[in-house]
Amino acid sequence: MREFGYQRVFDVPGAVARLGADPDARYLGGGTNLVDLMKAGVERPALLIDVRELPLDGIETTDDGGLRIGATVTNSDLAAHPEVRRRYPALAQAVLAGASGQLRNMATVGGNLLQRTRCGYFADLAKPCNKRVPGSGCPAIEGEHHNHAILGASEHCVAIHPSDMGVALAAFDAVISYETADGPGELPLAEFYLPVGDTPHLETALPSGALITGVTLPPTPVAAVSRYRKVRERASYAFAIGSIAAALDVQDGVVREVRLALGAVASRPWRAQEAERVLTGGPASADAFAAAADAELAAAKTLPHNGYKVTLMRNLVVAMLTELTEEAAR
Amino acid sequence: MALSTSSAITLNINGEKHTLPVDHRTTLLDALREHLDLTGTKKGCDQGQCGACTVLIDGRRAVSCLQLAIASEGRVITTIEGVADGERLHPVQQAFLDLDGYQCGYCTPGQICSAIAMIEEHAAGWPSAATADVRPEAGAPPLTADEIRERMSGNLCRCGAYVSIVQAVAQAAEAEAAQTPTTARQFSGPSGPGDLAHPAGTTDAEMTA
């Protein structure tokens, strides 16, 4: 591991100014991903700016009835918060489905959004990786890719984003707030992660040096009937091979509003807008759910070893919407 | 000005303050084992995947292999060496002994630290991925074997002593719930005192399910 300086910061302007003064610096939150990548030599910061003491650890109801979540709120605190569990249950479930009790106590909301892919080639300095070394190649495409992207990938990178939390945030139209030396800014989650294209090393639209300060969830009544489901290769403490966050409002057998986001299928949490469009105003039936899943997955591009994800995601969409329809009827 | 890459830090561990010079790259795990001779905390994978290095930081369980020592200044750290009350074992330690909650014992300090905090998390009403209904109105789930397995999934045991570990955790949780009235519980959980819920007792049937 490269040697590094360390500085703890106590106010947001101080944090942003400190990072701006050193392009080789990184913000340190819980460190559950960054420290791991530093040990592997993938991340080599010259300075860590520890942001855990910033006054960004609150969860508050906004004036319009949404929720404002501070960037240094831990995963544990987010998932345990009564208003999250009551009004956005799929978000609490998504966070609880991720990592372990220990890691959820350490990891922060801001860090969760910025965590890196778990593609094995990205973490292996002995291998090429366009995300780590632009232009070096992508061995996953002809190599180990059973848990790689089926949507939105490119010939340059097929890595997936590993966050569970982000999938629920995508379903609920979360907005990311940040601070820069030039002042604050906001990015809807839908615009937060950049398309892969030929620049897989550029992952977010955050301006250089920006510090994520929080996440705002707009008031989302449909989220009260929502769920998150995660499929993985062991029962707990593993990354998803496919996941879904869904919310559904059904009246008299008709879909009035639906939210669908898919995880472990793309370089970002994947909002299933095409499926939502097909479903809205139509019947809440198994056939309609399957047709919506097919519409979304029509754009899927599979590799030799990840084609199962199309079937998996189709089944997840149908099962989840069926369950939510039954829950709404109770 | 060249950045300093080492510092003298003071760590509060098991109620004692230790001042030591550290290279900033030093994890809390290595500071405990290599600098302070507190070797009860074990190094397994050293990448946050096995839980052998679990300690309590400000009362909450965390993996010390991904926690930098310098980032631990000002926090209250409890290791396996600090959980007993003098010669009197912590109820979780006692339960692991009583029920053979281990084989080789390497993962045991981490299992015990994890279980101590996990029982408090459950007592504070935190749901888990095994909880069918996470809404606060649903109340705290009973601490069934499924709940224990899910909540303890960050601690691997390569001997596979899970059956006894689950029983030991259930017994310790039951003993603590019987001793401590709900109103007396103190826990720095985010749900606040208003959300504390009494954990339901775990039946034998649930324990062995």
XYZ file of C-alpha atoms in Angstrom:
539
model
C 0.000 0.000 0.000
C 1.238 3.482 -0.831
C 1.995 5.703 2.154
C -0.577 8.432 2.731
C -1.391 11.448 4.833
C -4.513 11.571 6.952
C -6.690 14.450 7.983
C -9.978 14.477 9.822
C -12.379 17.234 8.818
C -15.273 18.676 10.797
C -17.077 20.948 8.354
C -18.097 20.548 4.721
C -16.337 23.636 3.307
C -13.132 22.529 5.032
C -13.420 19.062 3.526
C -13.983 20.372 0.006
C -11.145 22.898 0.286
C -8.739 20.257 1.563
C -9.515 17.855 -1.266
C -9.297 20.619 -3.863
C -5.745 21.331 -2.710
C -4.596 17.803 -3.457
C -5.772 15.970 -6.577
C -4.359 12.735 -5.162
C -6.612 12.904 -2.104
C -9.700 10.802 -1.410
C -12.554 11.174 1.027
C -12.667 8.360 3.584
C -16.091 7.313 4.879
C -16.517 3.877 6.376
C -13.562 2.629 4.354
C -15.129 -0.767 3.714
C -14.394 -0.533 -0.003
C -11.657 2.125 -0.210
C -9.341 0.570 2.388
C -9.815 -2.837 0.775
C -8.884 -1.409 -2.643
C -5.895 0.416 -1.136
C -4.613 -2.889 0.226
C -4.936 -4.360 -3.272
C -3.129 -1.377 -4.807
C -6.136 -0.442 -6.953
C -6.578 2.827 -5.062
C -3.382 4.772 -4.270
C -4.361 8.041 -2.595
C -1.672 10.334 -1.198
C -4.064 11.755 1.389
C -7.205 10.492 3.091
C -9.686 13.107 4.232
C -11.784 11.440 6.912
C -15.347 12.742 6.582
C -16.963 10.635 9.298
C -17.133 13.560 11.747
C -18.961 15.849 9.329
C -22.413 16.921 10.532
C -24.102 14.848 7.804
C -25.380 11.938 9.882
C -29.055 12.868 10.179
C -32.254 11.579 8.581
C -35.012 14.190 8.422
C -38.457 14.505 6.951
C -38.524 17.269 4.351
C -41.193 19.986 4.206
C -42.960 18.277 1.304
C -43.048 14.941 3.103
C -39.978 13.345 1.578
C -36.860 12.222 3.378
C -33.411 13.782 3.509
C -30.614 11.328 4.340
C -27.178 12.650 5.274
C -24.159 11.282 3.432
C -22.439 9.922 6.525
C -25.496 8.055 7.819
C -24.409 4.452 8.167
C -26.182 1.659 6.335
C -27.301 0.336 9.734
C -28.856 3.609 10.803
C -30.571 4.013 7.452
C -32.120 0.538 7.550
C -33.229 0.883 11.188
C -34.841 4.285 10.826
C -38.607 4.096 11.446
C -39.526 6.532 8.658
C -37.443 4.644 6.114
C -39.030 1.353 7.166
C -42.531 2.833 7.160
C -42.488 4.929 3.995
C -39.802 3.269 1.837
C -39.680 -0.348 3.081
C -37.872 -1.542 -0.065
C -35.007 0.813 0.805
C -34.646 -0.654 4.287
C -34.816 -4.165 2.820
C -32.225 -3.345 0.161
C -29.755 -2.014 2.709
C -30.338 -5.009 5.002
C -29.704 -7.349 2.069
C -26.214 -5.913 1.604
C -22.966 -6.955 3.259
C -22.940 -7.977 6.934
C -23.911 -6.431 10.258
C -20.331 -5.316 10.809
C -19.961 -3.703 7.402
C -23.364 -2.008 7.582
C -22.255 -0.369 10.834
C -19.203 1.076 9.078
C -20.409 1.852 5.555
C -21.981 5.211 4.744
C -24.648 6.294 2.283
C -22.210 8.464 0.316
C -19.656 5.678 0.137
C -22.297 3.155 -0.862
C -23.123 5.256 -3.942
C -19.435 5.560 -4.850
C -18.386 1.959 -4.200
C -16.553 0.292 -7.049
C -17.462 -2.780 -9.020
C -16.504 -6.197 -7.623
C -15.421 -7.414 -11.078
C -12.439 -9.625 -10.309
C -10.359 -8.139 -13.122
C -10.819 -4.632 -11.749
C -9.312 -5.712 -8.418
C -6.436 -7.679 -9.978
C -3.448 -5.510 -10.876
C -1.969 -8.359 -12.916
C -4.883 -8.155 -15.388
C -5.933 -5.505 -17.898
C -9.064 -3.508 -17.070
C -10.457 -0.526 -18.955
C -12.030 0.803 -15.778
C -8.725 0.755 -13.885
C -6.306 1.431 -16.767
C -8.180 3.049 -19.690
C -7.411 1.372 -22.992
C -5.854 -1.745 -21.482
C -8.720 -4.058 -22.434
C -11.541 -6.026 -20.833
C -10.702 -9.663 -20.093
C -14.169 -10.260 -18.614
C -15.824 -10.298 -22.025
C -14.020 -13.497 -23.007
C -13.286 -14.606 -19.451
C -15.119 -14.833 -16.146
C -18.354 -12.910 -16.570
C -21.141 -14.970 -15.086
C -22.054 -12.007 -12.863
C -21.587 -9.249 -15.401
C -23.924 -6.827 -17.127
C -26.720 -7.654 -19.529
C -27.970 -4.066 -19.924
C -26.215 -0.818 -20.806
C -22.735 -2.335 -21.095
C -20.270 -1.793 -23.926
C -17.440 -3.605 -25.652
C -15.131 -1.752 -23.275
C -16.615 -2.838 -19.953
C -19.302 -5.221 -18.738
C -18.883 -4.657 -14.992
C -21.931 -4.244 -12.764
C -22.563 -1.820 -9.933
C -22.808 -3.826 -6.714
C -25.025 -1.592 -4.561
C -28.318 -2.876 -3.190
C -29.233 0.484 -1.667
C -28.809 2.211 -5.018
C -31.448 -0.012 -6.631
C -34.108 1.148 -4.178
C -32.934 4.752 -4.505
C -33.313 4.446 -8.290
C -36.871 3.206 -7.925
C -37.774 6.159 -5.711
C -36.241 8.972 -7.811
C -33.562 9.876 -5.283
C -31.618 13.094 -5.763
C -27.953 13.286 -4.768
C -26.707 16.520 -3.168
C -23.077 17.504 -3.256
C -20.789 20.348 -2.350
C -17.903 21.738 -4.367
C -15.521 24.665 -3.909
C -17.872 26.581 -6.217
C -20.959 25.810 -4.166
C -23.582 23.096 -3.830
C -25.223 21.069 -6.568
C -27.707 18.266 -7.166
C -27.944 15.275 -9.472
C -30.940 12.987 -9.896
C -29.801 9.399 -9.415
C -30.888 8.732 -13.008
C -28.113 11.106 -14.148
C -25.613 10.337 -11.388
C -23.954 7.330 -13.031
C -22.511 7.933 -16.496
C -23.177 5.648 -19.469
C -20.322 3.155 -19.952
C -19.498 3.819 -23.600
C -15.766 3.951 -24.209
C -15.053 5.641 -20.859
C -15.786 3.021 -18.186
C -13.226 4.699 -15.909
C -15.528 7.737 -15.644
C -18.264 6.480 -13.359
C -20.241 9.442 -12.039
C -21.290 12.895 -13.138
C -20.042 14.419 -9.877
C -17.822 17.436 -10.567
C -14.157 16.975 -9.710
C -13.541 17.269 -5.982
C -17.235 17.157 -5.079
C -18.304 15.767 -1.718
C -21.642 13.977 -1.553
C -23.583 15.606 1.289
C -26.847 13.704 1.175
C -29.645 11.948 -0.642
C -33.180 13.301 -0.889
C -36.150 11.041 -1.480
C -39.195 12.867 -2.816
C -42.543 12.037 -1.223
C -43.515 8.736 -2.857
C -46.831 7.352 -1.591
C -46.538 4.281 -3.829
C -43.341 3.348 -1.971
C -45.379 2.361 1.082
C -46.174 -0.883 -0.750
C -42.689 -1.756 -1.913
C -40.222 -4.600 -1.626
C -36.648 -5.497 -2.440
C -35.587 -8.982 -3.380
C -32.048 -10.171 -3.938
C -30.835 -13.367 -5.570
C -27.315 -14.486 -4.714
C -25.162 -17.569 -4.673
C -25.458 -18.119 -0.944
C -28.252 -17.215 1.438
C -26.581 -14.185 3.003
C -23.520 -11.932 2.873
C -22.927 -12.097 -0.862
C -23.339 -9.701 -3.742
C -26.411 -10.004 -5.928
C -26.500 -11.879 -9.195
C -29.860 -10.196 -9.714
C -32.079 -8.002 -7.582
C -35.202 -5.906 -7.834
C -36.847 -3.017 -6.027
C -40.512 -2.614 -6.809
C -43.479 -0.548 -5.683
C -47.017 -0.939 -6.955
C -50.355 0.822 -6.684
C -53.232 -1.279 -8.019
C -56.857 -0.120 -7.994
C -59.647 -2.381 -9.278
C -57.181 -4.622 -11.033
C -55.516 -1.742 -12.894
C -51.943 -0.591 -12.384
C -52.140 3.059 -11.365
C -48.475 3.505 -10.553
C -45.484 1.206 -10.600
C -41.802 1.601 -9.807
C -39.255 -0.969 -10.910
C -35.487 -0.933 -10.623
C -33.107 -3.819 -11.281
C -29.767 -4.551 -9.645
C -26.675 -6.501 -10.725
C -27.587 -6.163 -14.393
C -25.755 -2.984 -15.404
C -23.010 -0.522 -14.516
C -25.610 1.383 -12.524
C -28.853 0.653 -10.706
C -31.199 0.074 -13.618
C -34.541 1.851 -13.557
C -36.881 -0.268 -15.681
C -38.671 2.608 -17.382
C -39.844 0.606 -20.378
C -41.474 -1.986 -18.113
C -43.105 0.775 -16.085
C -44.477 2.376 -19.262
C -45.937 -0.901 -20.489
C -47.564 -1.623 -17.131
C -49.036 1.756 -16.232
C -52.787 1.888 -16.873
C -52.941 -1.775 -17.832
C -54.148 -4.865 -16.014
C -52.313 -6.184 -12.965
C -52.013 -9.712 -14.306
C -49.227 -12.252 -14.585
C -49.330 -11.959 -18.390
C -48.991 -8.185 -18.223
C -46.119 -8.470 -15.762
C -44.305 -10.911 -18.048
C -44.899 -8.698 -21.087
C -43.466 -5.733 -19.204
C -40.389 -7.700 -18.178
C -39.889 -8.821 -21.759
C -40.199 -5.247 -22.985
C -37.491 -4.123 -20.595
C -35.207 -7.061 -21.272
C -35.558 -6.859 -25.057
C -32.479 -4.641 -24.991
C -30.441 -7.219 -23.067
C -27.138 -8.288 -24.582
C -25.782 -11.446 -23.058
C -22.381 -13.095 -22.956
C -21.824 -16.884 -23.002
C -22.077 -17.223 -19.226
C -24.578 -14.598 -18.079
C -27.601 -15.340 -20.246
C -29.342 -16.843 -17.219
C -29.817 -13.322 -15.909
C -32.475 -12.563 -18.515
C -34.624 -15.442 -17.260
C -33.801 -14.599 -13.663
C -34.802 -10.962 -13.995
C -37.962 -11.826 -15.924
C -38.998 -14.203 -13.161
C -38.114 -11.670 -10.477
C -40.253 -8.983 -12.101
C -43.248 -11.291 -12.420
C -42.908 -12.741 -8.912
C -42.403 -9.393 -7.255
C -45.308 -7.661 -8.989
C -47.558 -10.637 -8.261
C -46.682 -10.472 -4.574
C -47.194 -6.723 -4.407
C -50.590 -7.092 -6.126
C -51.594 -9.589 -3.457
C -50.258 -7.329 -0.704
C -52.179 -4.350 -2.088
C -55.390 -6.424 -2.121
C -55.128 -7.148 1.611
C 5.240 20.663 2.738
C 5.495 16.909 2.543
C 2.543 15.129 4.063
C 3.291 13.179 7.195
C 2.497 9.533 6.646
C 2.705 8.521 10.290
C 1.322 9.916 13.544
C 1.300 9.352 17.274
C -2.246 8.319 18.130
C -4.151 7.519 21.298
C -6.597 4.642 21.255
C -9.186 3.938 23.940
C -9.286 0.155 24.193
C -11.128 -1.794 26.866
C -11.195 1.287 29.093
C -7.462 1.978 28.821
C -5.738 4.647 26.780
C -2.786 3.575 24.667
C -0.547 6.074 22.884
C 1.445 4.634 20.017
C 3.166 5.773 16.842
C 1.544 4.358 13.710
C 2.183 4.397 10.005
C -1.164 5.594 8.625
C -1.465 2.338 6.695
C -1.860 0.426 9.963
C -5.284 -1.089 10.417
C -6.909 -1.228 13.826
C -6.476 -5.001 13.625
C -2.705 -4.754 13.177
C -2.442 -2.053 15.860
C -4.193 -4.372 18.317
C -2.198 -7.475 17.449
C 1.231 -6.184 16.455
C 1.569 -3.009 18.513
C -0.480 -3.647 21.644
C -0.169 -7.416 22.009
C -3.949 -7.783 22.128
C -3.941 -10.958 20.066
C -7.436 -12.125 20.989
C -8.722 -10.357 17.885
C -7.895 -12.673 14.978
C -6.782 -11.997 11.436
C -8.604 -14.220 8.977
C -9.065 -12.887 5.451
C -7.863 -9.307 6.123
C -10.375 -8.075 3.544
C -13.661 -7.756 5.384
C -15.092 -11.080 4.324
C -14.771 -13.410 7.325
C -15.524 -11.472 10.526
C -12.696 -13.033 12.588
C -11.404 -9.543 13.427
C -14.730 -8.211 14.720
C -14.467 -5.709 17.579
C -16.886 -3.187 19.027
C -16.384 0.460 18.060
C -18.550 2.837 20.091
C -20.578 -0.222 21.049
C -21.200 -1.359 17.501
C -19.589 -4.348 15.830
C -17.131 -3.621 13.053
C -14.362 -5.434 11.214
C -11.014 -4.108 12.441
C -9.183 -5.161 9.248
C -10.879 -2.407 7.218
C -10.766 0.171 10.002
C -7.634 2.307 9.966
C -6.043 2.720 13.387
C -5.723 6.457 12.934
C -9.419 6.730 12.079
C -10.156 4.991 15.400
C -8.851 7.847 17.551
C -11.576 9.218 19.790
C -13.705 6.094 19.486
C -14.384 3.618 22.282
C -12.987 0.240 21.272
C -13.840 -3.043 22.955
C -12.056 -6.253 22.040
C -12.633 -9.816 23.198
C -10.149 -9.128 26.014
C -12.538 -6.479 27.372
C -15.971 -8.125 27.310
C -15.780 -10.124 30.574
C -16.429 -8.534 33.956
C -13.159 -9.442 35.656
C -13.238 -13.209 36.142
C -16.944 -13.338 35.331
C -17.454 -14.223 31.675
C -19.819 -12.246 29.499
C -23.103 -14.183 29.064
C -22.277 -14.697 25.390
C -18.853 -16.132 26.270
C -20.485 -18.407 28.839
C -23.085 -19.597 26.349
C -20.403 -20.434 23.768
C -18.615 -22.484 26.443
C -21.790 -24.174 27.682
C -22.970 -25.159 24.211
C -19.646 -25.795 22.431
C -20.143 -22.880 20.062
C -16.804 -23.538 18.374
C -14.405 -26.206 17.231
C -10.906 -24.866 16.546
C -11.793 -21.529 18.159
C -10.123 -19.227 15.668
C -13.323 -17.432 14.668
C -14.686 -17.447 18.222
C -13.522 -14.002 19.459
C -15.095 -12.443 16.391
C -18.247 -14.523 16.758
C -18.613 -13.471 20.395
C -17.998 -9.762 19.804
C -20.411 -9.890 16.882
C -23.077 -11.706 18.902
C -22.835 -9.266 21.818
C -23.606 -6.323 19.546
C -26.112 -8.266 17.469
C -28.201 -9.072 20.539
C -28.290 -5.347 21.362
C -29.256 -4.476 17.788
C -32.131 -6.903 17.978
C -33.188 -5.642 21.395
C -33.276 -2.125 19.930
C -35.766 -3.300 17.323
C -33.512 -3.390 14.272
C -34.948 -5.582 11.508
C -32.798 -7.885 9.367
C -32.943 -9.366 5.887
C -34.717 -12.345 7.463
C -37.481 -10.109 8.848
C -40.689 -10.618 6.862
C -42.133 -7.160 7.550
C -39.635 -4.381 8.246
C -42.244 -1.716 8.979
C -41.936 -0.450 12.563
C -45.611 -1.202 13.214
C -44.836 -4.893 12.717
C -42.692 -4.827 15.863
C -39.406 -6.538 16.496
C -39.179 -10.019 15.020
C -38.633 -12.960 17.383
C -34.968 -13.947 17.445
C -35.477 -17.222 15.609
C -32.678 -19.408 14.278
C -33.236 -17.865 10.846
C -32.856 -14.373 12.294
C -29.690 -15.361 14.145
C -28.171 -16.971 11.071
C -28.885 -13.904 8.958
C -27.668 -11.433 11.584
C -24.497 -13.454 12.220
C -23.731 -14.097 8.539
C -20.732 -11.758 8.663
C -18.876 -14.290 10.819
C -17.665 -17.342 8.978
C -16.687 -20.548 10.772
C -14.637 -22.847 8.591
C -15.085 -25.733 11.036
C -18.811 -25.389 10.480
C -19.814 -25.077 14.125
C -22.831 -23.016 13.126
C -25.437 -25.250 14.736
C -23.905 -24.757 18.179
C -23.134 -21.100 17.531
C -26.794 -20.414 16.748
C -27.845 -22.190 19.935
C -25.291 -20.286 22.023
C -26.405 -16.938 20.648
C -30.049 -17.814 21.243
C -29.335 -18.868 24.820
C -27.361 -15.711 25.570
C -30.033 -13.494 24.042
C -32.729 -15.212 26.047
C -30.727 -14.861 29.271
C -30.116 -11.165 28.652
C -33.753 -10.512 27.748
C -34.841 -12.207 30.981
C -32.423 -10.137 33.079
C -32.893 -6.719 31.556
C -36.236 -4.945 31.659
C -36.963 -3.284 28.324
C -37.156 0.173 29.859
C -33.645 -0.124 31.265
C -31.991 -0.863 27.950
C -29.586 1.699 26.638
C -28.568 1.511 23.049
C -27.237 4.159 20.766
C -29.376 2.984 17.887
C -30.870 5.474 15.481
C -34.417 4.435 16.152
C -34.390 6.268 19.447
C -35.773 5.161 22.758
C -39.346 5.297 21.439
C -38.671 2.465 19.053
C -37.239 -0.007 21.500
C -39.181 -3.180 21.371
C -39.050 -6.130 23.648
C -37.464 -9.094 21.933
C -39.665 -12.107 22.053
C -38.182 -15.160 23.689
C -36.877 -17.876 21.466
C -38.406 -21.246 21.931
C -36.504 -24.506 21.770
C -38.371 -25.369 18.615
C -37.223 -22.172 16.944
C -33.675 -22.708 18.086
C -33.422 -26.081 16.494
C -35.555 -25.335 13.476
